[in-house]
PDB file of C-alpha atoms in Angstrom:
ATOM      1  CA  MET A   1     -32.626  48.035 -13.651  1.00  0.00           C
ATOM      2  CA  GLY A   2     -35.122  46.428 -16.041  1.00  0.00           C
ATOM      3  CA  ASP A   3     -36.893  49.917 -17.041  1.00  0.00           C
ATOM      4  CA  GLY A   4     -34.248  50.979 -19.928  1.00  0.00           C
ATOM      5  CA  GLN A   5     -32.332  52.504 -17.046  1.00  0.00           C
ATOM      6  CA  LEU A   6     -28.346  51.158 -17.538  1.00  0.00           C
ATOM      7  CA  ASP A   7     -27.537  50.804 -13.281  1.00  0.00           C
ATOM      8  CA  CYS A   8     -24.801  50.544 -11.574  1.00  0.00           C
ATOM      9  CA  VAL A   9     -24.993  47.269  -9.293  1.00  0.00           C
ATOM     10  CA  LEU A  10     -21.820  46.558  -7.296  1.00  0.00           C
ATOM     11  CA  ARG A  11     -22.447  43.680  -4.528  1.00  0.00           C
ATOM     12  CA  SER A  12     -21.449  43.501  -1.142  1.00  0.00           C
ATOM     13  CA  PRO A  13     -21.567  40.924   0.895  1.00  0.00           C
ATOM     14  CA  GLY A  14     -20.391  41.156   3.907  1.00  0.00           C
ATOM     15  CA  LEU A  15     -22.363  44.736   4.219  1.00  0.00           C
ATOM     16  CA  ARG A  16     -25.517  44.639   6.772  1.00  0.00           C
ATOM     17  CA  LEU A  17     -27.952  46.588   8.530  1.00  0.00           C
ATOM     18  CA  ARG A  18     -26.260  47.846  11.321  1.00  0.00           C
ATOM     19  CA  HIS A  19     -22.811  49.011   9.356  1.00  0.00           C
ATOM     20  CA  TRP A  20     -24.474  51.614   6.892  1.00  0.00           C
ATOM     21  CA  ALA A  21     -26.958  53.446  10.133  1.00  0.00           C
ATOM     22  CA  ASN A  22     -23.342  53.460  11.754  1.00  0.00           C
ATOM     23  CA  ILE A  23     -21.580  54.739   8.561  1.00  0.00           C
ATOM     24  CA  CYS A  24     -24.356  56.690   7.421  1.00  0.00           C
ATOM     25  CA  LYS A  25     -24.220  58.281  11.445  1.00  0.00           C
ATOM     26  CA  SER A  26     -20.880  59.713  11.103  1.00  0.00           C
ATOM     27  CA  LEU A  27     -21.914  60.928   6.621  1.00  0.00           C
ATOM     28  CA  PRO A  28     -22.884  64.837   6.823  1.00  0.00           C
ATOM     29  CA  ARG A  29     -25.903  65.615   7.883  1.00  0.00           C
ATOM     30  CA  GLY A  30     -26.622  62.238   9.341  1.00  0.00           C
ATOM     31  CA  VAL A  31     -27.523  61.326   5.254  1.00  0.00           C
ATOM     32  CA  PRO A  32     -26.328  59.213   2.837  1.00  0.00           C
ATOM     33  CA  THR A  33     -25.066  60.117   0.154  1.00  0.00           C
ATOM     34  CA  LYS A  34     -26.862  61.177  -2.705  1.00  0.00           C
ATOM     35  CA  GLY A  35     -27.682  59.147  -5.563  1.00  0.00           C
ATOM     36  CA  LEU A  36     -25.815  55.929  -3.704  1.00  0.00           C
ATOM     37  CA  ASP A  37     -28.761  53.469  -2.888  1.00  0.00           C
ATOM     38  CA  VAL A  38     -29.003  50.898  -0.832  1.00  0.00           C
ATOM     39  CA  VAL A  39     -30.362  47.908  -1.201  1.00  0.00           C
ATOM     40  CA  PHE A  40     -30.843  44.186   1.326  1.00  0.00           C
ATOM     41  CA  PRO A  41     -31.822  41.390   0.187  1.00  0.00           C
ATOM     42  CA  ALA A  42     -35.494  39.910   1.782  1.00  0.00           C
ATOM     43  CA  ARG A  43     -33.262  37.510   4.067  1.00  0.00           C
ATOM     44  CA  PHE A  44     -32.401  40.078   6.322  1.00  0.00           C
ATOM     45  CA  SER A  45     -35.782  41.936   6.351  1.00  0.00           C
ATOM     46  CA  VAL A  46     -37.947  40.944   9.519  1.00  0.00           C
ATOM     47  CA  THR A  47     -41.126  41.463   7.419  1.00  0.00           C
ATOM     48  CA  ARG A  48     -39.277  39.810   4.472  1.00  0.00           C
ATOM     49  CA  GLU A  49     -39.540  41.821   1.963  1.00  0.00           C
ATOM     50  CA  GLU A  50     -36.463  43.939   0.566  1.00  0.00           C
ATOM     51  CA  PHE A  51     -36.449  46.799   0.989  1.00  0.00           C
ATOM     52  CA  GLU A  52     -34.286  50.135  -0.097  1.00  0.00           C
ATOM     53  CA  ILE A  53     -32.360  52.938   1.657  1.00  0.00           C
ATOM     54  CA  LYS A  54     -32.557  55.853  -0.306  1.00  0.00           C
ATOM     55  CA  GLY A  55     -29.234  58.184  -0.749  1.00  0.00           C
ATOM     56  CA  GLY A  56     -29.583  61.612  -0.239  1.00  0.00           C
ATOM     57  CA  LYS A  57     -32.622  61.001   2.278  1.00  0.00           C
ATOM     58  CA  LYS A  58     -32.969  61.385   5.830  1.00  0.00           C
ATOM     59  CA  ILE A  59     -33.148  57.604   7.635  1.00  0.00           C
ATOM     60  CA  ASN A  60     -34.932  56.915  10.955  1.00  0.00           C
ATOM     61  CA  LEU A  61     -32.328  54.467  12.912  1.00  0.00           C
ATOM     62  CA  GLU A  62     -34.603  53.161  15.220  1.00  0.00           C
ATOM     63  CA  ALA A  63     -37.155  52.409  12.905  1.00  0.00           C
ATOM     64  CA  LEU A  64     -34.212  50.668  10.829  1.00  0.00           C
ATOM     65  CA  ALA A  65     -32.843  48.169  13.815  1.00  0.00           C
ATOM     66  CA  ALA A  66     -36.371  47.574  14.127  1.00  0.00           C
ATOM     67  CA  ARG A  67     -36.711  45.894  10.280  1.00  0.00           C
ATOM     68  CA  SER A  68     -33.316  44.155  10.517  1.00  0.00           C
ATOM     69  CA  ASN A  69     -34.210  40.365  11.377  1.00  0.00           C
ATOM     70  CA  PHE A  70     -30.848  40.582  13.651  1.00  0.00           C
ATOM     71  CA  GLY A  71     -30.843  42.434  17.241  1.00  0.00           C
ATOM     72  CA  ASP A  72     -27.359  43.893  17.879  1.00  0.00           C
ATOM     73  CA  ASP A  73     -26.421  41.686  20.730  1.00  0.00           C
ATOM     74  CA  ASP A  74     -27.722  37.980  19.089  1.00  0.00           C
ATOM     75  CA  ASP A  75     -24.169  37.628  17.898  1.00  0.00           C
ATOM     76  CA  GLU A  76     -24.548  33.463  17.153  1.00  0.00           C
ATOM     77  CA  GLU A  77     -27.459  34.514  14.015  1.00  0.00           C
ATOM     78  CA  TRP A  78     -24.650  37.211  12.871  1.00  0.00           C
ATOM     79  CA  ASP A  79     -21.818  34.971  12.815  1.00  0.00           C
ATOM     80  CA  ALA A  80     -23.861  32.399  10.834  1.00  0.00           C
ATOM     81  CA  LEU A  81     -24.505  34.411   8.317  1.00  0.00           C
ATOM     82  CA  ASP A  82     -21.577  35.904   8.382  1.00  0.00           C
ATOM     83  CA  GLN A  83     -19.950  32.402   7.555  1.00  0.00           C
ATOM     84  CA  GLU A  84     -23.280  32.073   5.240  1.00  0.00           C
ATOM     85  CA  GLU A  85     -21.705  35.032   2.789  1.00  0.00           C
ATOM     86  CA  VAL A  86     -17.766  33.962   3.192  1.00  0.00           C
ATOM     87  CA  GLU A  87     -19.253  30.483   1.543  1.00  0.00           C
ATOM     88  CA  ALA A  88     -21.478  32.560  -1.195  1.00  0.00           C
ATOM     89  CA  MET A  89     -18.164  34.353  -1.731  1.00  0.00           C
ATOM     90  CA  LYS A  90     -16.352  31.672  -2.720  1.00  0.00           C
ATOM     91  CA  GLU A  91     -18.576  31.084  -5.364  1.00  0.00           C
ATOM     92  CA  ILE A  92     -18.153  34.483  -7.283  1.00  0.00           C
ATOM     93  CA  SER A  93     -15.466  36.441  -5.427  1.00  0.00           C
ATOM     94  CA  SER A  94     -14.030  38.286  -8.858  1.00  0.00           C
ATOM     95  CA  ALA A  95     -15.644  38.681 -12.281  1.00  0.00           C
ATOM     96  CA  VAL A  96     -12.387  37.498 -13.707  1.00  0.00           C
ATOM     97  CA  ASN A  97     -13.960  33.992 -12.915  1.00  0.00           C
ATOM     98  CA  VAL A  98     -17.742  34.960 -14.696  1.00  0.00           C
ATOM     99  CA  LYS A  99     -18.775  33.614 -17.725  1.00  0.00           C
ATOM    100  CA  ASN A 100     -22.169  34.929 -17.928  1.00  0.00           C
ATOM    101  CA  LEU A 101     -24.141  37.783 -15.489  1.00  0.00           C
ATOM    102  CA  GLU A 102     -27.324  34.941 -14.998  1.00  0.00           C
ATOM    103  CA  GLU A 103     -24.013  33.484 -12.760  1.00  0.00           C
ATOM    104  CA  VAL A 104     -24.669  36.167 -10.625  1.00  0.00           C
ATOM    105  CA  ASP A 105     -27.552  36.574  -7.742  1.00  0.00           C
ATOM    106  CA  LEU A 106     -27.960  39.469  -7.045  1.00  0.00           C
ATOM    107  CA  GLU A 107     -30.895  39.072  -5.182  1.00  0.00           C
ATOM    108  CA  GLN A 108     -29.464  37.212  -2.566  1.00  0.00           C
ATOM    109  CA  TYR A 109     -26.821  40.098  -1.784  1.00  0.00           C
ATOM    110  CA  PRO A 110     -26.874  43.186  -0.107  1.00  0.00           C
ATOM    111  CA  ARG A 111     -26.023  46.049  -3.035  1.00  0.00           C
ATOM    112  CA  PHE A 112     -25.247  49.420  -3.746  1.00  0.00           C
ATOM    113  CA  VAL A 113     -27.471  50.587  -6.443  1.00  0.00           C
ATOM    114  CA  ILE A 114     -26.382  53.834  -8.689  1.00  0.00           C
ATOM    115  CA  LYS A 115     -29.943  54.649 -10.920  1.00  0.00           C
ATOM    116  CA  ASN A 116     -29.013  54.990 -14.387  1.00  0.00           C
ATOM    117  CA  LEU A 117     -25.647  55.237 -14.943  1.00  0.00           C
ATOM    118  CA  GLY A 118     -25.956  54.480 -18.223  1.00  0.00           C
ATOM    119  CA  ALA A 119     -26.993  57.867 -19.076  1.00  0.00           C
ATOM    120  CA  VAL A 120     -24.056  60.243 -17.365  1.00  0.00           C
ATOM    121  CA  LYS A 121     -21.593  60.514 -20.402  1.00  0.00           C
ATOM    122  CA  VAL A 122     -19.125  57.553 -20.737  1.00  0.00           C
ATOM    123  CA  GLY A 123     -16.005  59.356 -18.971  1.00  0.00           C
ATOM    124  CA  SER A 124     -17.465  61.191 -16.438  1.00  0.00           C
ATOM    125  CA  ARG A 125     -19.026  57.660 -14.625  1.00  0.00           C
ATOM    126  CA  VAL A 126     -15.651  57.046 -12.927  1.00  0.00           C
ATOM    127  CA  ASP A 127     -16.274  60.929 -11.054  1.00  0.00           C
ATOM    128  CA  ILE A 128     -19.850  59.620 -10.610  1.00  0.00           C
ATOM    129  CA  LEU A 129     -18.889  56.000  -9.086  1.00  0.00           C
ATOM    130  CA  LEU A 130     -16.117  58.131  -6.484  1.00  0.00           C
ATOM    131  CA  LYS A 131     -18.517  60.644  -5.088  1.00  0.00           C
ATOM    132  CA  ALA A 132     -20.788  58.673  -4.444  1.00  0.00           C
ATOM    133  CA  LEU A 133     -18.585  55.985  -2.777  1.00  0.00           C
ATOM    134  CA  LEU A 134     -15.753  58.205  -1.185  1.00  0.00           C
ATOM    135  CA  PRO A 135     -18.059  59.604   1.623  1.00  0.00           C
ATOM    136  CA  ALA A 136     -19.309  56.533   2.482  1.00  0.00           C
ATOM    137  CA  SER A 137     -15.862  54.835   2.255  1.00  0.00           C
ATOM    138  CA  LYS A 138     -13.605  58.106   4.088  1.00  0.00           C
ATOM    139  CA  VAL A 139     -15.981  56.860   7.150  1.00  0.00           C
ATOM    140  CA  VAL A 140     -15.316  52.945   6.795  1.00  0.00           C
ATOM    141  CA  TYR A 141     -11.195  54.171   6.494  1.00  0.00           C
ATOM    142  CA  GLU A 142     -11.403  56.493   9.809  1.00  0.00           C
ATOM    143  CA  ASN A 143     -13.143  54.174  11.695  1.00  0.00           C
ATOM    144  CA  GLN A 144     -10.260  51.187  10.980  1.00  0.00           C
ATOM    145  CA  GLN A 145      -7.852  53.792  11.728  1.00  0.00           C
ATOM    146  CA  SER A 146      -9.690  54.696  15.006  1.00  0.00           C
ATOM    147  CA  ASP A 147      -9.779  51.333  16.071  1.00  0.00           C
ATOM    148  CA  LYS A 148      -6.271  50.743  14.810  1.00  0.00           C
ATOM    149  CA  GLU A 149      -4.913  53.283  18.082  1.00  0.00           C
ATOM    150  CA  LYS A 150      -6.886  51.984  20.425  1.00  0.00           C
ATOM    151  CA  ALA A 151      -5.954  47.799  19.843  1.00  0.00           C
ATOM    152  CA  ARG A 152      -2.394  50.441  19.461  1.00  0.00           C
ATOM    153  CA  VAL A 153      -2.750  51.658  23.083  1.00  0.00           C
ATOM    154  CA  ALA A 154      -4.043  48.564  25.153  1.00  0.00           C
ATOM    155  CA  ALA A 155      -1.791  46.531  24.050  1.00  0.00           C
ATOM    156  CA  GLU A 156       0.659  49.837  25.196  1.00  0.00           C
ATOM    157  CA  LEU A 157      -1.027  49.356  28.321  1.00  0.00           C
ATOM    158  CA  ARG A 158      -1.728  45.766  28.486  1.00  0.00           C
ATOM    159  CA  GLU A 159       1.797  45.342  28.187  1.00  0.00           C
ATOM    160  CA  LYS A 160       3.035  48.160  31.150  1.00  0.00           C
ATOM    161  CA  ARG A 161       0.324  46.693  33.524  1.00  0.00           C
ATOM    162  CA  GLU A 162       3.068  43.013  32.329  1.00  0.00           C
ATOM    163  CA  MET A 163       5.733  45.016  33.122  1.00  0.00           C
ATOM    164  CA  MET A 164       4.613  46.653  36.372  1.00  0.00           C
ATOM    165  CA  LYS A 165       3.362  43.224  37.244  1.00  0.00           C
ATOM    166  CA  LYS A 166       6.553  41.489  36.575  1.00  0.00           C
ATOM    167  CA  VAL A 167       9.163  44.648  38.509  1.00  0.00           C
ATOM    168  CA  LYS A 168       5.735  43.835  41.490  1.00  0.00           C
ATOM    169  CA  LYS A 169       7.145  40.087  41.802  1.00  0.00           C
ATOM    170  CA  GLU A 170      10.302  40.960  41.471  1.00  0.00           C
ATOM    171  CA  ASN A 171      10.272  43.781  44.116  1.00  0.00           C
ATOM    172  CA  ASP A 172       8.814  41.643  46.215  1.00  0.00           C
ATOM    173  CA  ALA A 173      11.295  38.601  45.720  1.00  0.00           C
ATOM    174  CA  VAL A 174      13.515  40.980  46.978  1.00  0.00           C
ATOM    175  CA  ALA A 175      12.014  42.431  50.076  1.00  0.00           C
ATOM    176  CA  ARG A 176      11.488  38.177  50.951  1.00  0.00           C
ATOM    177  CA  ARG A 177      15.291  37.931  50.681  1.00  0.00           C
ATOM    178  CA  ARG A 178      16.339  40.833  52.743  1.00  0.00           C
ATOM    179  CA  LEU A 179      13.822  39.504  55.074  1.00  0.00           C
ATOM    180  CA  GLY A 180      14.666  36.830  55.371  1.00  0.00           C
ATOM    181  CA  SER A 181      18.418  38.005  55.993  1.00  0.00           C
ATOM    182  CA  LEU A 182      17.504  39.591  58.489  1.00  0.00           C
ATOM    183  CA  ASP A 183      15.255  36.590  61.546  1.00  0.00           C
TER     184      ASP A 183
END
């Protein structure tokens, strides 16, 4: 932006470095989709500088984690930042509410950028967007499905354990009654 190109910028308030790193690990060759760059604001970085992950280039996940200003096990800080994002999203949650682009502070949010989309023929722009976004979307969807299945299995296991405890309790009560009646 600012260099005469019309870039497509997709604000993604909930995106975190750890999320993008996990998505990238699951993409073909572990490389982000070519043409889809991800920009994280300075507040997400130890260096306090905005940084960009270029699509189509291999990323060093360890260096990425080191650059993040929140460790994986610092859940309280992540929760606070996530809550801050929820509050910020209340202000502008939809393009319908935007009267002026100056109201949207893109620099504060993680965002996807597709460079020079304005140069693409009008009828082909949606194709470019889909090609860029679908691989990551597919990874997220598959992870959600996997998590749902794990949750379903865990719930079934919990129910079976509770049923076994109940049956054992009933069997113990029957055994005690029998022992009590034999005395």
